[in-house]
Tab-separated table of C-alpha atoms in Angstrom:
chain	number	residue	atom	x	y	z
A	263	UNK	CA	-81.876	-43.174	-46.127
A	264	UNK	CA	-83.239	-45.381	-43.353
A	265	UNK	CA	-81.779	-48.725	-42.319
A	266	UNK	CA	-81.692	-51.296	-45.093
A	267	UNK	CA	-81.602	-55.083	-45.011
A	268	UNK	CA	-79.881	-56.889	-47.854
A	269	UNK	CA	-80.309	-60.590	-48.624
A	270	UNK	CA	-77.337	-62.502	-49.987
A	271	UNK	CA	-76.934	-66.047	-51.250
A	272	UNK	CA	-73.957	-68.337	-50.574
A	273	UNK	CA	-70.684	-67.734	-52.441
A	274	UNK	CA	-68.593	-70.268	-54.346
A	275	UNK	CA	-65.557	-71.184	-52.253
A	276	UNK	CA	-63.160	-71.226	-55.208
A	277	UNK	CA	-59.662	-72.670	-55.185
A	278	UNK	CA	-58.602	-70.727	-52.067
A	279	UNK	CA	-61.368	-72.144	-49.887
A	280	UNK	CA	-64.119	-70.189	-48.159
A	281	UNK	CA	-64.191	-67.997	-45.110
A	282	UNK	CA	-61.614	-65.428	-44.110
A	283	UNK	CA	-58.521	-67.593	-44.732
A	284	UNK	CA	-59.514	-68.082	-48.379
A	285	UNK	CA	-60.255	-64.371	-48.680
A	286	UNK	CA	-56.824	-63.383	-47.282
A	287	UNK	CA	-55.125	-65.828	-49.666
A	288	UNK	CA	-56.964	-64.240	-52.611
A	289	UNK	CA	-56.048	-60.739	-51.449
A	290	UNK	CA	-52.372	-61.716	-51.089
A	291	UNK	CA	-52.242	-62.225	-54.854
A	292	UNK	CA	-53.091	-58.552	-55.485
A	293	UNK	CA	-49.872	-56.580	-55.959
A	294	UNK	CA	-51.214	-53.237	-54.720
A	295	UNK	CA	-52.022	-52.845	-51.001
A	296	UNK	CA	-54.598	-50.120	-51.813
A	297	UNK	CA	-56.431	-52.592	-54.024
A	298	UNK	CA	-56.289	-55.234	-51.268
A	299	UNK	CA	-57.866	-52.750	-48.852
A	300	UNK	CA	-60.619	-51.806	-51.335
A	301	UNK	CA	-61.408	-55.486	-52.037
A	302	UNK	CA	-61.565	-56.340	-48.321
A	303	UNK	CA	-63.936	-53.412	-47.766
A	304	UNK	CA	-66.093	-54.654	-50.675
A	305	UNK	CA	-66.174	-58.152	-49.100
A	306	UNK	CA	-67.087	-56.698	-45.693
A	307	UNK	CA	-70.170	-54.939	-47.134
A	308	UNK	CA	-71.165	-57.472	-49.817
A	309	UNK	CA	-73.595	-57.600	-51.514
A	310	UNK	CA	-73.966	-53.846	-50.891
A	311	UNK	CA	-71.637	-51.932	-53.220
A	312	UNK	CA	-69.146	-49.639	-51.421
A	313	UNK	CA	-70.373	-46.622	-53.438
A	314	UNK	CA	-73.959	-47.258	-52.326
A	315	UNK	CA	-72.847	-47.734	-48.712
A	316	UNK	CA	-70.804	-44.502	-48.727
A	317	UNK	CA	-73.625	-42.553	-50.365
A	318	UNK	CA	-76.537	-43.791	-48.244
A	319	UNK	CA	-75.209	-45.115	-44.938
A	320	UNK	CA	-71.705	-43.914	-43.975
A	321	UNK	CA	-72.084	-41.368	-41.118
A	322	UNK	CA	-75.827	-41.273	-41.938
A	323	UNK	CA	-77.840	-44.390	-41.232
A	324	UNK	CA	-77.530	-48.009	-40.047
A	325	UNK	CA	-77.136	-50.863	-42.515
A	326	UNK	CA	-78.175	-54.462	-41.900
A	327	UNK	CA	-76.850	-57.188	-44.211
A	328	UNK	CA	-78.415	-60.633	-43.801
A	329	UNK	CA	-76.345	-63.241	-45.588
A	330	UNK	CA	-77.913	-66.573	-44.694
A	331	UNK	CA	-74.333	-67.885	-44.730
A	332	UNK	CA	-73.115	-68.922	-41.261
A	333	UNK	CA	-69.598	-69.570	-42.616
A	334	UNK	CA	-69.041	-66.126	-44.155
A	335	UNK	CA	-66.626	-65.046	-41.384
A	336	UNK	CA	-65.254	-68.538	-40.735
A	337	UNK	CA	-61.672	-68.427	-39.475
A	338	UNK	CA	-61.691	-64.761	-38.390
A	339	UNK	CA	-62.035	-65.451	-34.637
A	340	UNK	CA	-63.797	-68.014	-32.437
A	341	UNK	CA	-64.541	-68.886	-28.804
A	342	UNK	CA	-62.018	-71.731	-29.203
A	343	UNK	CA	-59.290	-69.158	-30.039
A	344	UNK	CA	-60.334	-67.019	-27.089
A	345	UNK	CA	-60.129	-70.072	-24.820
A	346	UNK	CA	-56.668	-70.925	-26.217
A	347	UNK	CA	-55.404	-67.379	-25.475
A	348	UNK	CA	-56.681	-67.714	-21.891
A	349	UNK	CA	-54.930	-71.057	-21.481
A	350	UNK	CA	-51.652	-69.631	-22.852
A	351	UNK	CA	-51.780	-67.151	-19.945
A	352	UNK	CA	-51.563	-64.137	-22.261
A	353	UNK	CA	-54.763	-62.332	-21.227
A	354	UNK	CA	-54.973	-59.931	-18.262
A	355	UNK	CA	-58.104	-58.477	-16.672
A	356	UNK	CA	-58.586	-54.781	-17.392
A	357	UNK	CA	-55.728	-54.572	-19.902
A	358	UNK	CA	-57.131	-57.086	-22.394
A	359	UNK	CA	-60.384	-58.382	-20.913
A	360	UNK	CA	-63.442	-56.770	-19.309
A	361	UNK	CA	-66.019	-58.834	-17.422
A	362	UNK	CA	-69.360	-56.987	-17.537
A	363	UNK	CA	-73.026	-57.385	-16.693
A	364	UNK	CA	-76.203	-55.384	-17.198
A	365	UNK	CA	-79.265	-56.356	-15.226
A	366	UNK	CA	-82.322	-54.379	-14.065
A	367	UNK	CA	-80.856	-51.191	-15.499
A	368	UNK	CA	-77.499	-51.508	-13.707
A	369	UNK	CA	-74.250	-51.906	-15.692
A	370	UNK	CA	-71.272	-53.312	-13.736
A	371	UNK	CA	-67.657	-54.267	-14.436
A	372	UNK	CA	-66.355	-57.223	-12.400
A	373	UNK	CA	-62.630	-57.256	-13.288
A	374	UNK	CA	-60.357	-58.868	-10.693
A	375	UNK	CA	-56.676	-57.937	-11.006
A	376	UNK	CA	-53.957	-59.910	-12.747
A	377	UNK	CA	-53.989	-62.743	-15.241
A	378	UNK	CA	-57.326	-63.943	-16.622
A	379	UNK	CA	-57.185	-67.647	-15.787
A	380	UNK	CA	-59.657	-69.941	-17.583
A	381	UNK	CA	-61.270	-71.217	-14.334
A	382	UNK	CA	-62.058	-67.654	-13.206
A	383	UNK	CA	-63.133	-66.335	-16.625
A	384	UNK	CA	-65.441	-69.258	-17.449
A	385	UNK	CA	-66.950	-69.086	-13.941
A	386	UNK	CA	-67.905	-65.444	-14.585
A	387	UNK	CA	-69.395	-66.453	-17.947
A	388	UNK	CA	-71.342	-69.319	-16.388
A	389	UNK	CA	-72.802	-66.825	-13.913
A	390	UNK	CA	-74.174	-64.608	-16.697
A	391	UNK	CA	-71.312	-62.165	-17.317
A	392	UNK	CA	-70.228	-60.912	-20.760
A	393	UNK	CA	-66.571	-61.058	-21.792
A	394	UNK	CA	-65.111	-58.227	-23.868
A	395	UNK	CA	-61.661	-58.862	-25.373
A	396	UNK	CA	-60.186	-55.419	-26.046
A	397	UNK	CA	-57.383	-56.185	-28.458
A	398	UNK	CA	-58.067	-59.445	-30.339
A	399	UNK	CA	-55.409	-58.502	-32.926
A	400	UNK	CA	-52.754	-59.043	-30.234
A	401	UNK	CA	-53.854	-62.696	-29.815
A	402	UNK	CA	-55.188	-63.601	-33.273
A	403	UNK	CA	-52.899	-63.470	-36.333
A	404	UNK	CA	-56.005	-63.493	-38.553
A	405	UNK	CA	-57.634	-60.463	-36.881
A	406	UNK	CA	-54.262	-58.680	-37.076
A	407	UNK	CA	-53.985	-59.519	-40.799
A	408	UNK	CA	-57.600	-58.433	-41.455
A	409	UNK	CA	-57.277	-55.051	-39.687
A	410	UNK	CA	-53.807	-54.315	-41.087
A	411	UNK	CA	-55.254	-54.460	-44.621
A	412	UNK	CA	-58.467	-52.584	-43.793
A	413	UNK	CA	-56.739	-49.631	-42.087
A	414	UNK	CA	-55.391	-48.495	-45.474
A	415	UNK	CA	-58.961	-48.192	-46.803
A	416	UNK	CA	-60.008	-45.855	-43.976
A	417	UNK	CA	-56.780	-43.831	-43.659
A	418	UNK	CA	-57.649	-44.035	-39.982
A	419	UNK	CA	-56.942	-46.656	-37.358
A	420	UNK	CA	-59.034	-49.825	-37.699
A	421	UNK	CA	-59.491	-51.412	-34.264
A	422	UNK	CA	-61.582	-54.253	-32.888
A	423	UNK	CA	-63.160	-55.700	-29.755
A	424	UNK	CA	-64.794	-59.121	-29.436
A	425	UNK	CA	-67.846	-59.726	-27.250
A	426	UNK	CA	-68.857	-63.125	-25.875
A	427	UNK	CA	-72.289	-63.092	-24.229
A	428	UNK	CA	-74.053	-65.983	-22.424
A	429	UNK	CA	-77.601	-66.987	-23.459
A	430	UNK	CA	-80.377	-64.807	-22.069
A	431	UNK	CA	-78.136	-61.950	-20.860
A	432	UNK	CA	-77.024	-58.442	-21.801
A	433	UNK	CA	-73.501	-57.180	-21.030
A	434	UNK	CA	-73.783	-53.445	-21.635
A	435	UNK	CA	-76.199	-50.583	-21.036
A	436	UNK	CA	-77.553	-48.671	-24.033
A	437	UNK	CA	-74.981	-46.064	-25.173
A	438	UNK	CA	-73.506	-44.430	-28.248
A	439	UNK	CA	-69.876	-44.516	-29.391
A	440	UNK	CA	-67.387	-42.144	-31.012
A	441	UNK	CA	-66.478	-44.646	-33.771
A	442	UNK	CA	-68.002	-46.017	-36.973
A	443	UNK	CA	-69.006	-49.551	-35.950
A	444	UNK	CA	-69.185	-52.692	-38.081
A	445	UNK	CA	-70.649	-55.585	-36.057
A	446	UNK	CA	-69.719	-58.990	-37.516
A	447	UNK	CA	-71.724	-61.844	-35.983
A	448	UNK	CA	-69.295	-64.779	-35.675
A	449	UNK	CA	-71.223	-67.367	-33.615
A	450	UNK	CA	-74.724	-67.786	-32.218
A	451	UNK	CA	-77.143	-64.874	-32.479
A	452	UNK	CA	-77.959	-61.582	-30.790
A	453	UNK	CA	-80.989	-59.310	-30.605
A	454	UNK	CA	-80.045	-55.695	-31.460
A	455	UNK	CA	-81.897	-52.406	-31.107
A	456	UNK	CA	-80.456	-49.242	-32.677
A	457	UNK	CA	-81.802	-45.719	-32.014
A	458	UNK	CA	-81.211	-42.412	-33.820
A	459	UNK	CA	-79.186	-39.651	-32.130
A	460	UNK	CA	-81.531	-37.802	-29.769
A	461	UNK	CA	-80.330	-34.253	-30.463
A	462	UNK	CA	-78.314	-32.409	-33.127
A	463	UNK	CA	-75.405	-32.237	-30.659
A	464	UNK	CA	-75.297	-36.074	-30.549
A	465	UNK	CA	-74.985	-36.445	-34.337
A	466	UNK	CA	-71.438	-37.705	-35.086
A	467	UNK	CA	-70.235	-36.957	-31.534
A	468	UNK	CA	-66.578	-36.465	-30.638
A	469	UNK	CA	-66.854	-38.639	-27.535
A	470	UNK	CA	-68.831	-41.714	-26.426
A	471	UNK	CA	-71.836	-41.336	-24.116
A	472	UNK	CA	-72.270	-42.430	-20.533
A	473	UNK	CA	-74.582	-45.402	-19.904
A	474	UNK	CA	-78.169	-44.483	-20.758
A	475	UNK	CA	-81.433	-45.713	-19.208
A	476	UNK	CA	-84.218	-47.372	-21.199
A	477	UNK	CA	-86.441	-44.337	-20.438
A	478	UNK	CA	-84.051	-42.047	-22.359
A	479	UNK	CA	-84.232	-43.964	-25.641
A	480	UNK	CA	-87.489	-43.584	-27.545
A	481	UNK	CA	-88.304	-46.026	-30.373
A	482	UNK	CA	-85.587	-47.985	-32.206
A	483	UNK	CA	-85.017	-47.220	-35.902
A	484	UNK	CA	-83.761	-50.787	-36.322
A	485	UNK	CA	-84.559	-53.956	-34.395
A	486	UNK	CA	-83.175	-57.274	-35.566
A	487	UNK	CA	-81.631	-60.601	-34.611
A	488	UNK	CA	-78.136	-60.950	-36.065
A	489	UNK	CA	-77.130	-64.496	-36.988
A	490	UNK	CA	-73.676	-65.860	-37.839
A	491	UNK	CA	-72.474	-64.329	-41.124
A	492	UNK	CA	-74.613	-61.172	-40.797
A	493	UNK	CA	-73.333	-57.589	-40.625
A	494	UNK	CA	-74.720	-54.566	-38.794
A	495	UNK	CA	-73.218	-51.105	-39.338
A	496	UNK	CA	-74.160	-47.978	-37.408
A	497	UNK	CA	-72.559	-44.520	-37.373
A	498	UNK	CA	-71.132	-42.850	-34.279
A	499	UNK	CA	-73.876	-41.242	-32.206
A	500	UNK	CA	-76.438	-44.001	-32.897
A	501	UNK	CA	-77.483	-45.499	-29.546
A	502	UNK	CA	-77.423	-49.297	-29.481
A	503	UNK	CA	-77.937	-52.276	-27.201
A	504	UNK	CA	-77.625	-55.996	-27.825
A	505	UNK	CA	-78.930	-58.885	-25.740
A	506	UNK	CA	-78.751	-62.642	-26.116
A	507	UNK	CA	-81.767	-64.812	-26.760
A	508	UNK	CA	-82.410	-67.576	-24.175
A	509	UNK	CA	-81.399	-70.382	-26.554
A	510	UNK	CA	-77.941	-69.326	-27.830
A	511	UNK	CA	-74.698	-67.630	-26.834
A	512	UNK	CA	-73.308	-64.852	-29.029
A	513	UNK	CA	-69.809	-64.049	-30.225
A	514	UNK	CA	-69.353	-60.943	-32.339
A	515	UNK	CA	-66.445	-58.733	-33.316
A	516	UNK	CA	-66.902	-54.983	-33.673
A	517	UNK	CA	-64.518	-53.477	-36.210
A	518	UNK	CA	-64.188	-49.738	-35.642
A	519	UNK	CA	-62.670	-46.715	-37.348
A	520	UNK	CA	-62.853	-42.920	-37.677
A	521	UNK	CA	-62.309	-42.077	-34.024
A	522	UNK	CA	-61.408	-38.362	-33.761
A	523	UNK	CA	-61.063	-38.149	-37.548
A	524	UNK	CA	-63.361	-35.185	-38.305
A	525	UNK	CA	-62.784	-31.785	-39.894
A	526	UNK	CA	-62.846	-30.338	-36.371
A	527	UNK	CA	-60.047	-32.671	-35.276
A	528	UNK	CA	-58.049	-31.625	-38.344
A	529	UNK	CA	-58.572	-27.926	-37.552
A	530	UNK	CA	-57.299	-28.562	-34.007
A	531	UNK	CA	-53.937	-29.358	-35.647
A	532	UNK	CA	-54.134	-26.709	-38.356
A	533	UNK	CA	-55.246	-23.542	-36.537
A	534	UNK	CA	-52.465	-23.379	-33.885
A	535	UNK	CA	-49.901	-23.902	-36.674
A	536	UNK	CA	-51.523	-21.164	-38.798
A	537	UNK	CA	-51.480	-18.761	-35.844
A	538	UNK	CA	-47.825	-19.538	-35.174
A	539	UNK	CA	-46.915	-18.704	-38.782
A	540	UNK	CA	-49.078	-15.558	-38.781
A	541	UNK	CA	-47.371	-14.311	-35.602
A	542	UNK	CA	-43.965	-14.864	-37.184
A	543	UNK	CA	-44.761	-13.283	-40.549
A	544	UNK	CA	-47.403	-10.565	-40.039
A	545	UNK	CA	-46.948	-7.649	-37.694
A	546	UNK	CA	-50.744	-7.122	-37.504
A	547	UNK	CA	-51.000	-10.237	-35.305
A	548	UNK	CA	-48.268	-8.885	-33.022
A	549	UNK	CA	-49.725	-5.409	-32.471
A	550	UNK	CA	-51.038	-4.716	-28.966
A	551	UNK	CA	-54.726	-4.824	-28.006
A	552	UNK	CA	-56.406	-1.405	-27.412
A	553	UNK	CA	-55.438	-0.079	-23.991
A	554	UNK	CA	-59.055	0.379	-22.883
A	555	UNK	CA	-60.648	-2.743	-24.437
A	556	UNK	CA	-61.484	-4.308	-21.048
A	557	UNK	CA	-63.847	-1.354	-20.378
A	558	UNK	CA	-66.129	-1.939	-23.351
A	559	UNK	CA	-65.621	-5.651	-24.197
A	560	UNK	CA	-66.691	-8.752	-22.244
A	561	UNK	CA	-70.073	-10.287	-21.360
A	562	UNK	CA	-71.004	-7.433	-19.008
A	563	UNK	CA	-70.755	-5.000	-21.939
A	564	UNK	CA	-72.283	-7.251	-24.583
A	565	UNK	CA	-75.562	-5.261	-24.834
A	566	UNK	CA	-73.856	-1.867	-25.002
A	567	UNK	CA	-74.014	-0.004	-28.307
A	568	UNK	CA	-70.527	1.387	-28.790
A	569	UNK	CA	-68.507	2.092	-31.933
A	570	UNK	CA	-65.381	0.795	-30.194
A	571	UNK	CA	-67.093	-2.611	-29.701
A	572	UNK	CA	-67.973	-2.776	-33.396
A	573	UNK	CA	-64.395	-1.910	-34.384
A	574	UNK	CA	-62.987	-4.539	-32.003
A	575	UNK	CA	-65.224	-7.317	-33.393
A	576	UNK	CA	-64.408	-6.321	-36.985
A	577	UNK	CA	-60.683	-6.393	-36.195
A	578	UNK	CA	-60.982	-9.930	-34.761
A	579	UNK	CA	-62.951	-11.068	-37.836
A	580	UNK	CA	-60.385	-9.586	-40.245
A	581	UNK	CA	-57.487	-11.310	-38.424
A	582	UNK	CA	-59.333	-14.656	-38.518
A	583	UNK	CA	-59.892	-14.216	-42.267
A	584	UNK	CA	-56.196	-13.421	-42.749
A	585	UNK	CA	-55.309	-16.565	-40.767
A	586	UNK	CA	-56.476	-18.714	-43.688
A	587	UNK	CA	-53.570	-17.409	-45.788
A	588	UNK	CA	-51.098	-18.740	-43.226
A	589	UNK	CA	-52.716	-22.154	-42.804
A	590	UNK	CA	-50.107	-24.871	-43.599
A	591	UNK	CA	-52.776	-27.299	-44.796
A	592	UNK	CA	-50.446	-29.935	-46.287
A	593	UNK	CA	-48.137	-29.880	-43.265
A	594	UNK	CA	-51.133	-30.357	-40.933
A	595	UNK	CA	-52.313	-33.304	-43.056
A	596	UNK	CA	-48.824	-34.817	-42.744
A	597	UNK	CA	-48.970	-34.428	-38.954
A	598	UNK	CA	-52.297	-36.295	-38.885
A	599	UNK	CA	-50.832	-38.965	-41.175
A	600	UNK	CA	-47.849	-39.295	-38.842
A	601	UNK	CA	-50.192	-39.896	-35.916
A	602	UNK	CA	-52.191	-42.438	-38.009
A	603	UNK	CA	-48.950	-44.298	-38.802
A	604	UNK	CA	-48.287	-44.525	-35.056
A	605	UNK	CA	-51.784	-46.038	-34.597
A	606	UNK	CA	-51.286	-48.540	-37.439
A	607	UNK	CA	-50.841	-52.264	-37.066
A	608	UNK	CA	-47.629	-53.512	-38.690
A	609	UNK	CA	-48.121	-55.242	-42.069
A	610	UNK	CA	-48.582	-59.028	-42.204
A	611	UNK	CA	-46.230	-60.520	-44.788
A	612	UNK	CA	-47.033	-63.304	-47.217
A	613	UNK	CA	-44.482	-66.099	-47.537
A	614	UNK	CA	-43.019	-64.636	-50.746
A	615	UNK	CA	-42.849	-61.113	-49.244
A	616	UNK	CA	-40.921	-62.525	-46.296
A	617	UNK	CA	-38.321	-64.087	-48.589
A	618	UNK	CA	-37.934	-60.775	-50.476
A	619	UNK	CA	-37.599	-58.623	-47.345
A	620	UNK	CA	-35.277	-58.247	-44.366
A	621	UNK	CA	-37.775	-60.273	-42.296
A	622	UNK	CA	-36.860	-63.440	-44.182
A	623	UNK	CA	-33.182	-62.642	-44.645
A	624	UNK	CA	-31.237	-65.842	-43.937
A	625	UNK	CA	-28.514	-64.427	-41.627
A	626	UNK	CA	-27.811	-67.042	-38.950
A	627	UNK	CA	-25.151	-68.681	-36.781
A	628	UNK	CA	-23.608	-71.719	-38.435
A	629	UNK	CA	-20.356	-73.707	-38.091
A	630	UNK	CA	-18.951	-71.501	-35.344
A	631	UNK	CA	-19.799	-68.103	-36.853
A	632	UNK	CA	-22.461	-65.910	-38.477
A	633	UNK	CA	-23.193	-66.490	-42.162
A	634	UNK	CA	-25.360	-64.805	-44.853
A	635	UNK	CA	-25.107	-61.507	-42.988
A	636	UNK	CA	-24.284	-59.082	-45.811
A	637	UNK	CA	-27.181	-57.296	-47.502
A	638	UNK	CA	-25.746	-56.883	-50.987
A	639	UNK	CA	-27.818	-54.330	-52.886
A	640	UNK	CA	-26.400	-53.234	-56.245
A	641	UNK	CA	-27.457	-50.697	-58.886
A	642	UNK	CA	-29.358	-53.493	-60.698
A	643	UNK	CA	-31.335	-54.691	-57.650
A	644	UNK	CA	-35.063	-54.129	-58.281
A	645	UNK	CA	-36.974	-52.778	-55.279
A	646	UNK	CA	-40.385	-51.469	-54.272
A	647	UNK	CA	-42.211	-50.406	-51.112
A	648	UNK	CA	-43.590	-53.298	-49.070
A	649	UNK	CA	-46.986	-51.491	-48.927
A	650	UNK	CA	-48.172	-48.116	-50.155
A	651	UNK	CA	-49.478	-46.954	-46.773
A	652	UNK	CA	-46.446	-47.799	-44.603
A	653	UNK	CA	-44.452	-44.549	-44.930
A	654	UNK	CA	-45.049	-40.795	-44.653
A	655	UNK	CA	-42.593	-37.989	-45.326
A	656	UNK	CA	-42.910	-35.041	-42.944
A	657	UNK	CA	-41.009	-31.759	-43.065
A	658	UNK	CA	-40.430	-30.856	-39.445
A	659	UNK	CA	-38.413	-28.155	-37.694
A	660	UNK	CA	-35.636	-30.608	-36.929
A	661	UNK	CA	-35.466	-31.914	-40.519
A	662	UNK	CA	-37.084	-34.314	-42.981
A	663	UNK	CA	-38.538	-37.331	-41.187
A	664	UNK	CA	-39.751	-40.563	-42.749
A	665	UNK	CA	-42.302	-42.219	-40.454
A	666	UNK	CA	-42.978	-45.918	-41.014
A	667	UNK	CA	-45.109	-48.766	-39.612
A	668	UNK	CA	-43.055	-51.926	-40.147
A	669	UNK	CA	-41.720	-51.918	-36.570
A	670	UNK	CA	-45.046	-51.084	-34.890
A	671	UNK	CA	-46.560	-53.400	-32.281
A	672	UNK	CA	-49.794	-55.403	-32.499
A	673	UNK	CA	-50.721	-53.742	-29.190
A	674	UNK	CA	-51.905	-50.135	-29.633
A	675	UNK	CA	-49.078	-47.602	-29.003
A	676	UNK	CA	-46.862	-50.128	-27.217
A	677	UNK	CA	-44.010	-48.690	-29.289
A	678	UNK	CA	-43.010	-45.043	-29.780
A	679	UNK	CA	-43.501	-43.713	-33.345
A	680	UNK	CA	-40.803	-45.086	-35.665
A	681	UNK	CA	-38.992	-42.692	-38.008
A	682	UNK	CA	-35.773	-42.122	-39.939
A	683	UNK	CA	-34.213	-38.680	-40.260
A	684	UNK	CA	-33.342	-38.279	-43.952
A	685	UNK	CA	-31.117	-35.857	-45.818
A	686	UNK	CA	-33.472	-33.510	-47.736
A	687	UNK	CA	-31.930	-34.652	-51.049
A	688	UNK	CA	-33.479	-38.118	-50.482
A	689	UNK	CA	-37.022	-36.680	-50.541
A	690	UNK	CA	-37.342	-37.112	-54.328
A	691	UNK	CA	-36.358	-40.780	-54.068
A	692	UNK	CA	-39.053	-41.488	-51.460
A	693	UNK	CA	-41.638	-39.728	-53.642
A	694	UNK	CA	-40.370	-41.733	-56.640
A	695	UNK	CA	-40.823	-45.019	-54.731
A	696	UNK	CA	-44.358	-43.983	-53.709
A	697	UNK	CA	-45.374	-42.993	-57.243
A	698	UNK	CA	-43.807	-46.135	-58.784
A	699	UNK	CA	-45.634	-48.494	-56.391
A	700	UNK	CA	-46.631	-51.313	-56.936
A	701	UNK	CA	-44.024	-51.625	-59.710
A	702	UNK	CA	-40.414	-52.498	-59.001
A	703	UNK	CA	-37.697	-49.991	-59.946
A	704	UNK	CA	-33.979	-50.585	-60.188
A	705	UNK	CA	-31.830	-48.918	-57.525
A	706	UNK	CA	-29.955	-47.130	-60.318
A	707	UNK	CA	-33.173	-45.249	-61.205
A	708	UNK	CA	-33.529	-43.639	-57.765
A	709	UNK	CA	-33.099	-39.871	-58.251
A	710	UNK	CA	-30.054	-39.474	-55.983
A	711	UNK	CA	-26.825	-37.665	-56.939
A	712	UNK	CA	-24.433	-40.607	-56.781
A	713	UNK	CA	-24.645	-44.391	-57.077
A	714	UNK	CA	-23.261	-44.638	-53.549
A	715	UNK	CA	-26.214	-42.591	-52.229
A	716	UNK	CA	-28.722	-44.711	-54.193
A	717	UNK	CA	-27.343	-47.946	-52.705
A	718	UNK	CA	-27.023	-46.439	-49.240
A	719	UNK	CA	-30.692	-45.251	-49.210
A	720	UNK	CA	-32.013	-48.549	-50.618
A	721	UNK	CA	-30.007	-50.527	-48.028
A	722	UNK	CA	-31.278	-48.371	-45.162
A	723	UNK	CA	-34.920	-48.762	-46.272
A	724	UNK	CA	-34.474	-52.508	-46.828
A	725	UNK	CA	-33.036	-52.953	-43.320
A	726	UNK	CA	-36.107	-51.241	-41.820
A	727	UNK	CA	-38.457	-53.577	-43.696
A	728	UNK	CA	-39.781	-50.697	-45.831
A	729	UNK	CA	-38.447	-52.045	-49.165
A	730	UNK	CA	-38.687	-55.496	-50.675
A	731	UNK	CA	-36.645	-56.810	-53.606
A	732	UNK	CA	-38.021	-58.468	-56.745
A	733	UNK	CA	-35.785	-61.511	-56.148
A	734	UNK	CA	-34.477	-62.732	-52.788
A	735	UNK	CA	-31.101	-61.069	-52.036
A	736	UNK	CA	-29.591	-64.266	-50.630
A	737	UNK	CA	-30.165	-67.772	-51.928
A	738	UNK	CA	-30.537	-70.284	-49.095
C-alpha cells in the first residue's frame, strides 16, 4: 500500500473537554491499562482503524492523516511550555536541547555548553536555527502521561522529541531513522517530503543513516504540508526532510518506538543463551575440531573440491539445527521484557490511584512525631496491580527476580533497573495477580502457604508502589 491521506471532521468535546487533557481524563476511567493503551493508539491514528494501519502501513508505508482540527493535540505540548522550561533553568544544551541548522546542503549543530538560557536560545531561533528538545517527557507532565500509557501498546519504549523551527528554514538534512515515527503537528505548519528506502539493505534498518545529500534521494513518495492537528507516520528506513514555509513557524512532536525491537535483536539474546545450554548439556558441542581443518577450510580453500570440506560444513549445519532444541525462548523473551521495563517511563497516577497506593499514603510529621506510618494490610484487604505492564518475573541464575517500573525516572535510564528478589514460592502469587488484573483480589486468596506470607508479600508490593488497594488503607 502506498501513502494514504485520510480526512476527518471535528469531534464532540464531551463532558471531559477536548484536546489531550480531556482524552487523558477519559482514559483514566478505564480500569485496565492495556485497554487505555489500545484506546490511546486508536485516538492517535483516528479516523484510521488500528487494524487497517497495522495491515497496510506499519513497517510498510507512510500514512498521512489530515484532520482539519487544529485543536486535536491541544494541551500535549506548546512553545509556551518550552519557554517556561527554559525560564525554570531546567534545560541544558546537548543533554536536553540541540540547536541545529541546515542551509545550502550543510547540516550543523551549534550547541554551547551549560544551561540553555532563554536569551541565548531565542537568539539562536531568531537567527534561523531549529531547536530540538530531546526529552520533553522530563519537562512536561502531559507528554510523560501520554507516553507512559502508549508504551504498553507497543511493548517497546515510546520516546519523543519536539522540534521548533523558524519560518522559512530547515533544521536537519535528509536522513532515515531506526525508529517507527509518528509526527504530530502541534503548531504552525511544515512542508514534508518522504522517500522510500533506496536499497533492500535500507528496509527496516537497525541503525539511523548519516546525513544525506539532495542528489542521493530520488523522487518523494509523499509530499505534503502538515498543519496543526495532522499526523504523519513513516516506518524506519524511509528518508524524510521537513522545512518551514516562509509564513509560519512549526512545532511538532515525534513519538517513536520499536528501536532495536526486531527478530534479529531477539536472536542476539537467544542464540548465545542456546549455545551456553548446548555446551553444558550436549557433548557433541564440546568435541574438538578436526586436527587438520585449517588445511582445507577457510577462504583460500573455498573453491577446493574435498570430501573433508563437505563433511565439515554438514557438521556445522547439524550442530546449528540441534541448537534450536536448546533455545530458551521464554527466558530470552523475559530478558527483553526486563530491558523494556528499564526503558519504561514510570506510571502517572490518577488522584484516586494515589489515594489507594503508597504514593498517597498519609504518613507525616505532626504534633512532635510521625503519624499514620503503619501500613496495615489484613487478609481481607482487596488489592490489585497498579498497571498490567509494570512488572515482569524473570528466572535468573541468582534467583527469581521481579522487575518493576514504579521507581523509574522520567529521564531515560537515569536509574538502574529496579527489582525485588523473591522466594520462588511467591511466583504463583505474582502470576495470580497478573491473571486477576484488573480485578481486585483479597490478600487471603493469594496462593501462599501461610497467612503471614500472604500479608508479607502484599505489604512488600504495596510499599514499592506495585499494588493498590480497593479502599484507602488510612483515612485522613
